[in-house]
Every structure is written in structure tokens, then in C-alpha cells.
Amino acid sequence: MGQNDKNKMGIQGRHFIFILMAIVVAAPLIFRVGLPLRVTAEVRQVYGFLDRLPPHSAVIFSFDHETSTLPEMVPLAEALLRHCFRKNLKVFGMALLAEGAAVGDDNLRRIGSEYDKKYGEDYLFWGFRPQFTTAILALGERIDHEFPSDYTGQDIRSFPVMEGIENYKDIAAVITVGDGDIPVYWVNYAQARYGVKIIPAVTAVMATTMYPFLQSGQLVGLAAGLKGAAEYEMLIGKPGRAVKGMDAQSGAHIFVIILILVGNTVMIAGRRRKGR
Amino acid sequence: MNYGITVAAILTLAIYSFLYKDNPFYKAAEHILLGVSVGYFVAVTVSTTLIPKLFIPIFSEGKLSYIIPGILGMVMFLRFSKKLSPYSRIPLSIIIGVGAGVSIPAMMQAQIIAQMKATMLPINSLSNIIIIVAVLSVLIYFYFSQPHKGAIGVGAKIGIYFLMIFFGSTFGYTVMARISLLIGRLQFLLGDWLGFID
Amino acid sequence: MHRKLPLLICFALGTFMLVQFFVPHKASTALYEAILDWVQIIYAFSLLVGAMMLIKHHAVIASGRDAKERPFSILILMGITVMLVAGLFFGRGEGTVFHWLFQNVQAPMQATMFSLLSFFVASAAYRGFRARNSQAIFLLVAAIIVMLGRIPVGEIISSYIPKAADWILNVPSMAARRGIYIGIALGTIATSLRVILGIERTYLGGK
């Protein structure tokens, strides 16, 4: 077999795995089984904390992600926002990554309208700030100095929702919907310095990096990935796309595990053959 | 008919065509994405940061002190000049100096003191013992001032095994994340676009 | 001057921000707030410099003779122009061109681009994820338990699987990550001190 033939074979094999992967994910989306979902303690902690907040408590909802991770970030943000609006909390949106600005503005308005919330009275979107370290620190001094105007360019002090909001001392929690390590920056600069409660809603990739802060009590809880969003949807009693995606998630995990096992079996069989 | 969804679906399929092989449709989509992303980024940075934080204070509120960061910001553009580019390091030194100054107490508080405190657990359960051993052994592994021999070598070796468990669990979560992204896109194609699922 | 001044600025600002943390006096707060503002403004400009570099690079290709690459660079420049003009002059809210382009072009493409990784992860799982030694076995077992423990099927197979996943994440994996965090923090503090004291000067472009 020539080198070219080998490459051809490789490409075909790879394509076969790709097609199987697409089927394994698509089929459960069309033919749903509705496997039972277990809610983890970390997600329950987030839910419990927000649920215990008195009405009209202020929370910052920071969209610290890019559009590349929208399928994970949007369901998480939607579920948490629904809970905040249902509890009549004051929600202040912002973004520490530029792409999060448009996503945040869109999400707040969409979910806000589901609960008849009014922009400027019940929630507000401050906008985007670059250089997250200084932005996080500046909010600890004066919020209206850091964000003199909202995302639409209107004077922030002209909105009734801003009444009595000066800095972190008036904020019950910061919910950071992040796909990178910005939640860690919130811990380093807002939690450590100002004692702000931090709730990370992160991509699954970032989940393991949050556990040290969770165990040390520097985080309130943790909602990670589409699975975290599905658990939260269950807790607020509004199953959505994340819950619907869990069958597909299960199927794909099993498929990847099978691939790992088959790959290793082939390797072990190859070694034995060589040994002989 | 929602043209937006159709456009998004066509572009989505153009990106997925890469799975077969690199092709002009994919390449065109990739370059449109790059262009649109940069345009978005500049528009948002200028309109939501520079205008309220720099232009309005100077031109509407008469806060002339803001001219200084404005000039320093403009100095960054000297990078494009061969002769004057060294001066672009002056504004850079402000960012780096401030970053260094604020990071020392933050790291000390949040990542050393708080984390060490959380590791000082009572030795009354297997999990607690494992946590203490794992933290110490991983720290020994990252201690490069002495050769990893003898007791330090044993500690470092134990540390590697704990790191492998961390990498394994992170890999598990990474698989989960990537699949979630695919689920999201297929929900869009099969649901929002084709209407097969709700 | 262009070498000594940055070192001096770095020392002065670094020291001030450090001292301000421990002595947050009223007199220093105004300066502290101003510095935080300045950094954000300068940083925003630095991001624009990056965008300018990209524009310059593609403007050269677009006006060049490479027939293969030219159309793609023109596409990039068109994308930048349309989005920039739309965002700066015609609003960014719902119903605007900017919003439409973001929702139907940028966001779906970017999300799709990253979702390609799911296919490559599957391919890599078959080809590269091999238990070649004892360390790799630890990695592999942890990965499989977490993958199973975090999905509904794991619970159906055995109630111990989610419990095992929880334990791995909360005990050994968490502790290993904590070791990394502490190591990073020590390294960051050391580097920051070197930067403030002018020992670390790589950002100046020298040795």
C-alpha cells in the first residue's frame, strides 16, 4: 500500500467517525427518550442562593464570553435570568468580552419581556468594558463612574433601577457567564477584595478549574455547560433546549467512550501481534 | 420566511463542509466571519468604551485631564512607524505596571492564602488526606529549583498522577463541551431552520 | 528616554497600585479611579491597534496580485467595513443591520466553527486516547468516569458512577488544580515584582 493510499484510507475512516457522530447526536434530538436528569449539588447551591435573595436585590449579570460558545452559554444565561426575573431581582447586565455585549443585550431584553420587566426600571444593560481587571476593580468604587452611560448611550443615572446602587456593597451577587478564565478574575479582584458573592455559569471546559474556589467557599456554587443549564431548567420548572439536548449528550458520550475502548483494544491487539 | 435563519443555515453548512475537506465555500465563510468579527469588535469598542469613557468627558463635560490617556492611546499607533515605534512602549508600560501592582495582593489573597486555608483540613477522612497529599505533591512537581530525586522525586511522581486525574476529568468535561456545541448547532438546523424538532 | 521612561512609569504605577490596596486613603482613591480609567482607555486603543494591523495586512493582499488570496482578503475588508459602518452610524439595537449581521452571520458561524471540534474530539478519542502507561490509565479512567457520571445514562448504569464522578471532581482533581493555582499565583507574584522593579523588561522588546 502506497503512502497516498494510506492517507486516503485515513480520510475515509475519519469521515466514517464524523458521520456516526452526527447521527448519534441528531437521532436523539429527533426521537427523544427523556432520560431522567440528576441535579448536582453545585447547581442546587446556585439555585438555593438566588432563591433566598429578597426581592429587588441587585445582581450583576456579566456576559464574559464570545459567540463561539453560544450553545452552552445562552441556555445557562436564559435559565439563570428566568430565575432572577421570576424572583423580582434587579438585574444589571454587562460584558467583559466584546461579543458578550450584543448577546447580553439581546438575552436581557428577550427574557425580560417574558416576565413583563421594563428596561431601566427592572433591569439595565451597562455595556462592554475592555481590560477586565481594571473594570472589575472600578465597579468596586463607583459603578456610575465606570459605566457613565448604558449600552444604548443614555446617562446611567437617568434610569430608576440605578437608585441606591453605588458599588459592590449594593450588589447581592455577580453572575459571570464565562467561557474562559474571567470568572477567576472575578474571584481574584471582586470576591477577594470586596467580598462579593460570585456565581460562575461556565462552559464545561472550565468546570474543573472552578472546583478549588468552590471547595474554599470563594464561589457560591457552580453551573457548568449544557448539563448545568439543563439542571437549572429543571430546578426552575421550565425545561428548555438544554433538557432536550441531554439525550443527545448521553448518546455522544457513550459513542466517544466506545471509540476510546475500541481504539485501545486495537492498540493492545496490535502489541500482542507484534509480541508474537 | 425568515431570511436571517436561512442565511445563518447556509453559512453553518458552509463551515461544516470543512469536515469533508478544505474548500472555497468554507474559506469564504471563514473570511467573512473574520471580517465581520473585527468590524463588530471595533464598533463596540469605540461606541461603548471610547465614546463614553474618553470623547464625552473631553468634548461634552470639559474634563481636560482625559486628554492625557487619549494621547497615550494614540501613541500606541506609533507601532506602525519604524522610527517612532519605541515610544509605543510608554502607554504599554502603564497597562503592565498597573497590572503587576494589582495582581500581587489579589493573587496573594485569592489564590494563595484562601486556597492554603481551604487545604488545612482535619485529617479525619480519606478525602481530606488525599486533598492535602495532592496539593503538596503537585506543588513539589512544580518546584524546579532542586532536581526531582529522592524524596522530592517521589513527591513529584505522586503529583503527576494527581495531575493526570485532573487532566482526565478536564478531558471528560471538554468532550462534554464540544458535544454541547454540536447539539446547539443541530438544534438550530433541525429546529429553527427545518422545523423537524421544537 | 523611550527605555527609561517606561521603566519609571511601571515602577511608579505598580508601587502605587500595590500600596493603594493596603492603604485605601481618600486622597489616593481619586487617583486610583483615574488610573483605572486611563488603563481601560489605553487598552481600548491597543485593541484598535491590533485590528489596524489586520486591516493593513489584508489591504496589502487585496491590492496585490495574488489572485488566489485576493478575493478572501477583499471579503474580510468588506466584512469589517459593513459591520463598522453599521455599528458606528446606524445603531446596534434590535432591528438594526448591525444586530441582524451579528445574529445571522457572526454568531452562528462562530458557534459552528467551534462545534467542528466535537467531530475532531471523536476522531482523537479513537486515534490518540491510548492507555500506553500507568499515568495515561489514570487519565483515561478519570475521563471515562466523569463523562459517564455527568450524563443521565451514568445514573442508569449504576448510582455509584455519578458519585464517583463527584468525588473525582471534588477531591483529587480539585486538589491538583489547586496546586496549579498556587504555583501560578507564586509565579505571577514573582514576575510582577520583577516587572515593577525593572528586572523583567521583555515587554520593552529587549533582553
Coordinates of C-alpha atoms in Angstrom, one line a residue, chain A residues 9-11 13-14 17-19 21-22 35-38 40-42 66-71 99-100 102-103 105-106 109 128-135 137-138 141-142 145-146 150-153 184 192-194 208-216 227 231 246-247 249-251 253-257 259-264 266-267 271, chain C residues 17 20-22 24 29 32-37 39-41 43-44 47 92-94 98-99 102-103 106-116 118-127 129-133 140 143-157 162-163 165-166 169-171 173-179 181:
Chain A
M9 CA -7.9 5.3 3.9
G10 CA -7.3 7.6 6.9
I11 CA -9.5 10.3 5.5
G13 CA -12.0 6.4 8.3
R14 CA -12.2 9.8 9.8
I17 CA -16.5 8.6 12.5
F18 CA -17.8 12.1 11.6
I19 CA -21.0 10.7 10.1
M21 CA -21.1 11.3 15.4
A22 CA -23.6 13.5 13.5
L35 CA -33.8 10.2 30.3
P36 CA -34.1 11.2 33.9
L37 CA -31.8 14.0 35.0
R38 CA -29.9 14.3 38.3
T40 CA -25.9 18.1 41.1
A41 CA -25.2 19.8 44.5
E42 CA -23.2 22.6 42.8
E66 CA -17.7 35.0 22.9
T67 CA -20.1 33.7 20.3
S68 CA -18.1 30.5 19.8
T69 CA -19.7 29.0 22.9
L70 CA -23.2 30.3 22.5
P71 CA -24.9 26.8 22.5
E99 CA -19.1 39.7 21.8
G100 CA -20.9 39.2 25.1
A102 CA -24.7 42.0 21.8
V103 CA -25.6 38.6 23.3
D105 CA -28.4 42.9 25.5
D106 CA -30.4 40.5 23.4
R109 CA -34.5 42.1 26.6
F128 CA -18.9 46.3 27.4
R129 CA -15.6 47.2 29.1
P130 CA -12.2 46.0 27.9
Q131 CA -9.3 45.1 30.3
F132 CA -11.3 43.1 32.8
T133 CA -9.0 43.5 35.8
T134 CA -9.4 47.3 36.0
A135 CA -13.1 47.1 35.0
L137 CA -11.9 46.8 40.3
A138 CA -13.5 50.1 39.1
E141 CA -15.5 52.2 43.7
R142 CA -18.4 53.8 41.7
H145 CA -18.3 56.3 37.1
E146 CA -17.2 53.1 35.4
D150 CA -25.7 52.3 29.3
Y151 CA -25.2 50.2 26.1
T152 CA -27.5 52.5 24.2
G153 CA -25.6 55.6 25.2
V184 CA -11.4 33.5 38.1
A192 CA -11.2 38.6 47.5
R193 CA -11.1 42.4 47.7
Y194 CA -14.7 43.4 48.2
T208 CA -12.8 21.6 36.6
T209 CA -10.9 24.9 37.2
M210 CA -13.7 26.2 39.4
Y211 CA -13.7 23.4 41.9
P212 CA -10.8 24.7 44.1
F213 CA -12.8 28.0 44.6
L214 CA -16.0 26.1 45.2
Q215 CA -14.4 24.0 47.9
S216 CA -12.8 27.0 49.5
K227 CA -25.7 19.9 31.5
E231 CA -30.3 21.0 35.7
M246 CA -29.4 15.8 27.3
D247 CA -30.4 12.6 25.4
Q249 CA -25.4 14.4 25.1
S250 CA -25.7 10.9 26.7
G251 CA -25.6 9.2 23.3
H253 CA -20.6 10.4 25.5
I254 CA -21.3 6.7 25.1
F255 CA -20.1 6.9 21.5
V256 CA -16.8 8.6 22.5
I257 CA -16.3 6.1 25.3
L259 CA -14.3 4.9 20.4
I260 CA -11.8 5.1 23.2
L261 CA -12.3 1.5 24.2
V262 CA -12.1 0.3 20.5
G263 CA -9.0 2.4 19.9
N264 CA -7.3 0.8 23.0
V266 CA -6.9 -2.2 18.6
M267 CA -3.7 -1.0 20.2
R271 CA 1.0 -5.1 20.6
Chain C
M17 CA -1.5 50.3 43.0
Q20 CA -3.2 51.6 47.5
F21 CA -4.5 48.1 48.2
F22 CA -3.2 48.2 51.7
P24 CA -7.0 52.9 50.5
T29 CA -8.8 56.9 45.8
Y32 CA -6.8 55.2 41.8
E33 CA -10.0 55.7 39.9
A34 CA -8.4 57.9 37.3
I35 CA -5.7 55.3 36.7
L36 CA -8.3 52.5 36.3
D37 CA -10.0 54.7 33.7
V39 CA -5.8 51.9 31.6
Q40 CA -9.1 51.0 30.1
I41 CA -8.9 53.8 27.6
Y43 CA -6.2 49.2 26.4
A44 CA -9.1 50.0 24.1
L47 CA -7.2 46.6 20.7
R92 CA -26.7 48.4 17.4
G93 CA -30.1 47.5 18.9
E94 CA -32.7 45.1 17.7
F98 CA -25.6 45.5 12.9
H99 CA -27.8 43.3 15.1
F102 CA -24.4 39.7 14.4
Q103 CA -27.4 37.3 14.9
Q106 CA -21.3 36.3 13.1
A107 CA -22.8 34.3 15.9
P108 CA -24.0 31.2 14.0
M109 CA -20.7 30.9 12.1
Q110 CA -18.5 31.4 15.1
A111 CA -20.5 28.8 17.1
T112 CA -20.4 26.4 14.2
M113 CA -16.7 26.8 13.8
F114 CA -16.2 25.7 17.4
S115 CA -18.7 22.8 17.1
L116 CA -16.4 21.3 14.5
S118 CA -16.8 17.8 18.5
F119 CA -16.0 15.7 15.4
F120 CA -12.3 16.0 15.9
V121 CA -12.7 15.1 19.6
A122 CA -14.4 11.9 18.4
S123 CA -11.7 11.2 15.9
A124 CA -9.0 11.9 18.5
A125 CA -10.7 9.6 21.0
Y126 CA -10.3 6.7 18.6
R127 CA -6.8 7.5 17.4
F129 CA -6.5 8.5 23.6
R130 CA -4.5 5.4 24.4
A131 CA -3.6 3.8 27.7
R132 CA 0.2 3.5 26.9
N133 CA 1.4 3.7 30.6
L140 CA -8.3 7.6 30.9
A143 CA -12.1 10.9 31.9
I144 CA -14.5 8.0 31.4
I145 CA -15.9 8.2 34.9
V146 CA -16.5 12.0 34.5
M147 CA -18.0 11.5 31.0
L148 CA -20.4 8.8 32.3
G149 CA -21.1 10.4 35.7
R150 CA -22.3 13.7 34.2
I151 CA -24.9 12.2 31.9
P152 CA -28.3 10.6 32.7
V153 CA -27.1 7.2 31.4
G154 CA -24.4 7.1 34.0
E155 CA -27.0 7.1 36.8
I156 CA -29.0 4.4 34.9
I157 CA -25.9 2.1 34.7
P162 CA -22.2 9.9 39.4
K163 CA -21.0 9.6 43.0
A165 CA -17.5 11.5 39.3
D166 CA -18.5 13.9 42.1
L169 CA -14.1 16.4 40.7
N170 CA -14.3 17.4 44.4
V171 CA -11.2 15.6 45.7
S173 CA -8.9 16.7 40.5
M174 CA -9.8 19.7 42.6
A175 CA -6.7 19.4 44.7
A176 CA -4.4 19.0 41.7
R177 CA -5.9 22.2 40.2
R178 CA -5.4 23.9 43.5
G179 CA -1.7 23.0 43.4
Y181 CA -3.3 27.7 41.1

